[in-house]
């Protein structure tokens, strides 16, 4: 069983930011990072399955904003290295959540520097800049709302509303450090934000190309192929109905039920297998037992 567990763990960690290296989650001892182990974001961001489902859903959602999409389209090699992009995004989220204070700040400064170079014009002629505070807020809200929704669906549906609001208030700190402004800090503010921004969202040829790339991306291994297909379908299922309608990604109620059942059966196996993820290493840094 230990051989099987280690094999699964190796496959899982190869998909995360840990595969890049460069962040030591186990040092310095006692450093709580930006949030510490009592934070809600440690709980939400610590589960691989729900974070992967939420991350896929967030990518699909972000593809509906023409200016945010233009920056990725013009300045990213996602078409040729989708896994690399996912790993880099995962590393940023993990490092700012679970890394030491120094590593978290270093990653934030690095991303701010990258954003300064990401400028251009969308197909309709409008200028964009990755450091634009409104675009930063959009990317942040799409991500964290998806992460929390996946957490509620696949790990802890009983998370109290007060704790959900605390999660949004905690992670707003990262968005603001990157330059975002007027960042929503509660469930109601998130809901109001989506209602206000929906008229700016579009599904165009680029949006549909993002969907195609995500669904056609090669699996890193034969073992990961069926798992990846399931996670993609779960990411679609997690989308708000208005977003899946815009992307023309309809699923029947029966299909949604089967997807959720399959994820709930898969997730405990991954939680059993993974014992050296970012959250586990951070807990060791803090001298805490591994859950």
Protein backbone atom coordinates (compact mmCIF):
# COMPACT_ATOMS: atom_id res chain seq x y z
CA UNK A 1 0.00 0.00 0.00
CA UNK A 2 2.86 2.38 0.75
CA UNK A 3 4.21 1.96 -2.77
CA UNK A 4 0.78 2.79 -4.20
CA UNK A 5 0.42 5.78 -1.91
CA UNK A 6 3.81 7.19 -2.89
CA UNK A 7 3.06 6.68 -6.59
CA UNK A 8 -0.22 8.59 -6.31
CA UNK A 9 1.44 11.32 -4.28
CA UNK A 10 4.21 11.72 -6.85
CA UNK A 11 1.64 12.06 -9.64
CA UNK A 12 -0.35 14.64 -7.68
CA UNK A 13 2.61 16.77 -6.63
CA UNK A 14 3.90 16.82 -10.20
CA UNK A 15 0.84 18.90 -11.09
CA UNK A 16 1.46 21.50 -8.39
CA UNK A 17 3.81 24.40 -7.87
CA UNK A 18 6.03 22.11 -5.80
CA UNK A 19 7.27 20.66 -9.10
CA UNK A 20 8.89 24.03 -9.86
CA UNK A 21 10.82 24.28 -6.59
CA UNK A 22 12.23 27.51 -5.23
CA UNK A 23 10.04 27.74 -2.11
CA UNK A 24 11.06 26.09 1.16
CA UNK A 25 7.82 25.53 3.05
CA UNK A 26 9.57 23.93 6.04
CA UNK A 27 11.80 26.87 6.94
CA UNK A 28 12.34 29.00 8.92
CA UNK A 29 10.81 27.05 11.84
CA UNK A 30 7.92 28.83 13.54
CA UNK A 31 7.35 31.41 10.77
CA UNK A 32 3.53 31.65 10.41
CA UNK A 33 3.64 33.20 6.95
CA UNK A 34 1.10 35.85 6.05
CA UNK A 35 -1.89 34.08 7.59
CA UNK A 36 -0.92 31.28 9.96
CA UNK A 37 -2.45 27.84 10.57
CA UNK A 38 -5.59 29.19 12.26
CA UNK A 39 -6.66 31.06 9.12
CA UNK A 40 -9.54 29.94 6.95
CA UNK A 41 -7.41 30.13 3.81
CA UNK A 42 -5.12 27.41 5.19
CA UNK A 43 -8.19 25.15 5.31
CA UNK A 44 -9.60 26.15 1.93
CA UNK A 45 -6.28 26.13 0.03
CA UNK A 46 -4.98 22.96 1.66
CA UNK A 47 -7.06 20.41 -0.25
CA UNK A 48 -5.67 19.43 -3.66
CA UNK A 49 -8.91 18.10 -5.18
CA UNK A 50 -11.14 21.05 -4.41
CA UNK A 51 -8.42 23.53 -5.35
CA UNK A 52 -7.90 21.84 -8.71
CA UNK A 53 -11.63 21.84 -9.46
CA UNK A 54 -11.86 25.46 -8.36
CA UNK A 55 -8.80 26.42 -10.38
CA UNK A 56 -10.19 24.94 -13.59
CA UNK A 57 -13.51 26.67 -13.03
CA UNK A 58 -11.70 29.96 -12.39
CA UNK A 59 -9.76 29.69 -15.66
CA UNK A 60 -12.98 29.18 -17.59
CA UNK A 61 -14.63 32.08 -15.79
CA UNK A 62 -11.68 34.40 -16.38
CA UNK A 63 -11.86 33.67 -20.13
CA UNK A 64 -15.09 35.68 -20.26
CA UNK A 65 -13.35 39.02 -19.57
CA UNK A 66 -11.97 40.34 -22.89
CA UNK A 67 -9.24 42.51 -21.37
CA UNK A 68 -8.02 39.92 -18.87
CA UNK A 69 -8.02 37.32 -21.63
CA UNK A 70 -6.09 39.61 -23.99
CA UNK A 71 -3.21 39.83 -21.54
CA UNK A 72 -2.97 36.05 -21.25
CA UNK A 73 -3.37 35.63 -25.01
CA UNK A 74 -0.63 38.08 -25.95
CA UNK A 75 1.91 37.45 -23.20
CA UNK A 76 1.60 33.80 -22.20
CA UNK A 77 2.73 30.51 -23.69
CA UNK A 78 -0.30 28.71 -22.30
CA UNK A 79 -1.02 27.12 -25.69
CA UNK A 80 2.28 25.23 -25.55
CA UNK A 81 2.76 24.88 -21.80
CA UNK A 82 -0.59 24.81 -20.05
CA UNK A 83 0.73 22.60 -17.25
CA UNK A 84 3.60 25.01 -16.66
CA UNK A 85 1.20 27.92 -16.34
CA UNK A 86 -0.97 25.97 -13.91
CA UNK A 87 2.09 25.08 -11.84
CA UNK A 88 3.23 28.72 -11.68
CA UNK A 89 -0.22 29.89 -10.63
CA UNK A 90 -0.38 27.09 -8.08
CA UNK A 91 3.02 28.07 -6.71
CA UNK A 92 1.91 31.66 -6.20
CA UNK A 93 -1.24 30.63 -4.35
CA UNK A 94 0.60 28.06 -2.23
CA UNK A 95 3.54 30.32 -1.41
CA UNK A 96 1.40 33.29 -0.42
CA UNK A 97 -0.82 31.02 1.70
CA UNK A 98 1.61 28.52 3.23
CA UNK A 99 5.09 29.93 2.62
CA UNK A 100 7.20 31.95 5.04
CA UNK A 101 6.65 35.68 5.19
CA UNK A 102 9.81 36.28 3.16
CA UNK A 103 8.88 33.79 0.43
CA UNK A 104 5.33 35.11 0.20
CA UNK A 105 6.53 38.68 -0.17
CA UNK A 106 9.14 37.63 -2.74
CA UNK A 107 6.49 35.95 -4.91
CA UNK A 108 4.21 38.98 -4.66
CA UNK A 109 7.00 41.32 -5.77
CA UNK A 110 7.92 39.00 -8.63
CA UNK A 111 4.36 38.92 -9.93
CA UNK A 112 4.05 42.70 -9.63
CA UNK A 113 7.20 43.06 -11.73
CA UNK A 114 5.84 40.68 -14.38
CA UNK A 115 2.55 42.56 -14.51
CA UNK A 116 4.34 45.80 -15.39
CA UNK A 117 5.42 44.21 -18.69
CA UNK A 118 1.98 42.84 -19.64
CA UNK A 119 0.36 45.61 -21.65
CA UNK A 120 -1.25 45.90 -25.05
CA UNK A 121 -4.54 46.28 -26.86
CA UNK A 122 -7.49 43.93 -27.05
CA UNK A 123 -8.96 43.03 -30.48
CA UNK A 124 -11.53 45.82 -30.08
CA UNK A 125 -8.73 48.37 -29.64
CA UNK A 126 -9.10 48.92 -25.92
CA UNK A 127 -5.81 49.12 -23.99
CA UNK A 128 -5.10 46.68 -21.19
CA UNK A 129 -2.48 46.35 -18.48
CA UNK A 130 -2.10 43.41 -16.11
CA UNK A 131 -1.41 45.85 -13.27
CA UNK A 132 -4.77 47.57 -13.80
CA UNK A 133 -6.53 47.48 -10.43
CA UNK A 134 -9.91 46.51 -11.93
CA UNK A 135 -8.45 43.57 -13.87
CA UNK A 136 -6.56 42.40 -10.78
CA UNK A 137 -9.80 42.44 -8.83
CA UNK A 138 -11.57 40.42 -11.53
CA UNK A 139 -8.88 37.74 -11.65
CA UNK A 140 -8.84 37.54 -7.84
CA UNK A 141 -12.62 37.28 -7.45
CA UNK A 142 -12.90 34.64 -10.16
CA UNK A 143 -10.26 32.56 -8.38
CA UNK A 144 -11.22 32.82 -4.74
CA UNK A 145 -14.96 32.50 -5.30
CA UNK A 146 -14.26 29.29 -7.24
CA UNK A 147 -11.91 27.95 -4.58
CA UNK A 148 -14.45 28.52 -1.82
CA UNK A 149 -17.31 27.08 -3.86
CA UNK A 150 -15.28 23.92 -4.53
CA UNK A 151 -14.35 23.67 -0.84
CA UNK A 152 -18.01 23.85 0.15
CA UNK A 153 -18.99 21.25 -2.44
CA UNK A 154 -16.21 18.70 -1.96
CA UNK A 155 -14.71 19.13 1.49
CA UNK A 156 -16.75 21.05 4.07
CA UNK A 157 -20.26 22.10 3.08
CA UNK A 158 -20.89 23.03 6.74
CA UNK A 159 -18.30 25.83 6.81
CA UNK A 160 -20.17 28.62 8.64
CA UNK A 161 -21.08 31.74 6.72
CA UNK A 162 -19.01 33.84 9.11
CA UNK A 163 -15.96 31.74 8.24
CA UNK A 164 -16.69 32.08 4.54
CA UNK A 165 -16.71 35.85 4.91
CA UNK A 166 -13.47 35.64 6.91
CA UNK A 167 -11.90 33.72 4.03
CA UNK A 168 -12.74 36.48 1.56
CA UNK A 169 -11.41 39.12 3.98
CA UNK A 170 -8.14 37.18 4.44
CA UNK A 171 -7.32 36.60 0.80
CA UNK A 172 -8.21 40.18 -0.15
CA UNK A 173 -4.84 41.02 1.39
CA UNK A 174 -3.02 39.27 -1.47
CA UNK A 175 -5.07 40.97 -4.18
CA UNK A 176 -4.44 44.36 -2.60
CA UNK A 177 -0.71 43.64 -2.32
CA UNK A 178 -0.72 43.07 -6.09
CA UNK A 179 -2.50 46.38 -6.68
CA UNK A 180 -6.20 45.47 -6.72
CA UNK A 181 -8.67 47.95 -5.28
CA UNK A 182 -12.22 47.71 -3.93
CA UNK A 183 -11.70 44.00 -3.34
CA UNK A 184 -14.86 42.19 -2.12
CA UNK A 185 -14.51 40.92 1.44
CA UNK A 186 -17.73 38.97 2.03
CA UNK A 187 -20.17 36.66 0.27
CA UNK A 188 -22.59 39.54 -0.30
CA UNK A 189 -19.87 41.75 -1.75
CA UNK A 190 -18.79 38.92 -4.07
CA UNK A 191 -22.38 38.48 -5.25
CA UNK A 192 -22.74 42.22 -5.81
CA UNK A 193 -19.44 42.30 -7.70
CA UNK A 194 -20.50 39.59 -10.16
CA UNK A 195 -23.85 41.32 -10.75
CA UNK A 196 -22.05 44.58 -11.54
CA UNK A 197 -19.38 43.12 -13.86
CA UNK A 198 -21.50 40.72 -15.90
CA UNK A 199 -22.33 43.34 -18.60
CA UNK A 200 -18.56 43.57 -19.32
CA UNK A 201 -18.16 39.83 -19.94
CA UNK A 202 -18.18 38.24 -23.39
CA UNK A 203 -17.76 34.81 -24.92
CA UNK A 204 -15.85 35.21 -28.19
CA UNK A 205 -13.54 33.12 -30.36
CA UNK A 206 -10.71 33.53 -27.90
CA UNK A 207 -12.89 32.37 -25.03
CA UNK A 208 -13.89 29.28 -26.98
CA UNK A 209 -10.24 28.61 -27.86
CA UNK A 210 -9.36 28.64 -24.15
CA UNK A 211 -12.07 26.04 -23.55
CA UNK A 212 -10.73 23.90 -26.38
CA UNK A 213 -7.14 24.10 -25.10
CA UNK A 214 -8.18 23.15 -21.59
CA UNK A 215 -10.19 20.14 -22.74
CA UNK A 216 -7.59 18.98 -25.26
CA UNK A 217 -4.53 19.44 -23.04
CA UNK A 218 -2.46 16.24 -22.94
CA UNK A 219 -2.34 14.44 -19.61
CA UNK A 220 1.10 14.25 -17.94
CA UNK A 221 0.64 10.46 -17.55
CA UNK A 222 -1.78 7.66 -18.38
CA UNK A 223 -2.81 7.51 -14.74
CA UNK A 224 -3.67 11.21 -14.76
CA UNK A 225 -5.73 11.13 -17.98
CA UNK A 226 -9.09 9.91 -16.58
CA UNK A 227 -8.58 11.98 -13.43
CA UNK A 228 -7.90 15.09 -15.50
CA UNK A 229 -11.00 14.53 -17.60
CA UNK A 230 -13.10 14.23 -14.45
CA UNK A 231 -11.60 17.40 -12.98
CA UNK A 232 -12.36 19.32 -16.17
CA UNK A 233 -15.99 18.25 -16.08
CA UNK A 234 -16.16 19.10 -12.37
CA UNK A 235 -14.73 22.54 -13.11
CA UNK A 236 -17.49 23.16 -15.66
CA UNK A 237 -20.09 21.94 -13.18
CA UNK A 238 -18.79 24.42 -10.61
CA UNK A 239 -19.34 27.44 -12.90
CA UNK A 240 -22.24 29.78 -12.20
CA UNK A 241 -25.13 28.88 -14.51
CA UNK A 242 -24.85 32.19 -16.36
CA UNK A 243 -21.16 31.52 -17.09
CA UNK A 244 -21.66 27.95 -18.35
CA UNK A 245 -24.50 29.26 -20.55
CA UNK A 246 -22.22 31.95 -22.03
CA UNK A 247 -19.51 29.36 -22.73
CA UNK A 248 -22.07 26.90 -24.12
CA UNK A 249 -20.93 24.22 -21.69
CA UNK A 250 -24.24 22.68 -20.76
CA UNK A 251 -24.48 19.59 -18.56
CA UNK A 252 -27.58 17.58 -17.73
CA UNK A 253 -28.66 17.16 -14.12
CA UNK A 254 -27.77 13.47 -14.33
CA UNK A 255 -24.29 14.29 -15.65
CA UNK A 256 -23.73 16.78 -12.85
CA UNK A 257 -24.80 14.21 -10.27
CA UNK A 258 -22.42 11.59 -11.67
CA UNK A 259 -19.54 14.09 -11.77
CA UNK A 260 -20.03 15.04 -8.14
CA UNK A 261 -20.29 11.42 -7.05
CA UNK A 262 -17.08 10.55 -8.89
CA UNK A 263 -15.14 13.47 -7.38
CA UNK A 264 -16.36 12.62 -3.87
CA UNK A 265 -15.14 9.06 -4.34
CA UNK A 266 -11.77 10.16 -5.71
CA UNK A 267 -10.96 12.92 -3.24
CA UNK A 268 -10.51 10.72 -0.12
CA UNK A 269 -7.94 8.60 -1.97
CA UNK A 270 -5.90 11.68 -2.82
CA UNK A 271 -6.18 13.02 0.73
CA UNK A 272 -4.91 9.68 2.02
CA UNK A 273 -2.05 9.59 -0.47
CA UNK A 274 -0.72 13.15 -0.26
CA UNK A 275 1.28 13.72 2.92
CA UNK A 276 3.89 16.15 1.70
CA UNK A 277 1.95 18.91 0.01
CA UNK A 278 2.49 22.60 0.74
CA UNK A 279 0.12 22.59 3.71
CA UNK A 280 1.79 19.52 5.23
CA UNK A 281 5.24 21.08 4.93
CA UNK A 282 3.98 24.35 6.40
CA UNK A 283 2.49 22.50 9.36
CA UNK A 284 5.86 20.85 9.94
CA UNK A 285 7.44 24.32 9.86
CA UNK A 286 5.04 25.35 12.60
CA UNK A 287 5.68 22.18 14.64
CA UNK A 288 2.09 20.99 14.15
CA UNK A 289 0.86 17.43 13.54
CA UNK A 290 0.04 16.39 9.98
CA UNK A 291 -3.67 15.90 9.49
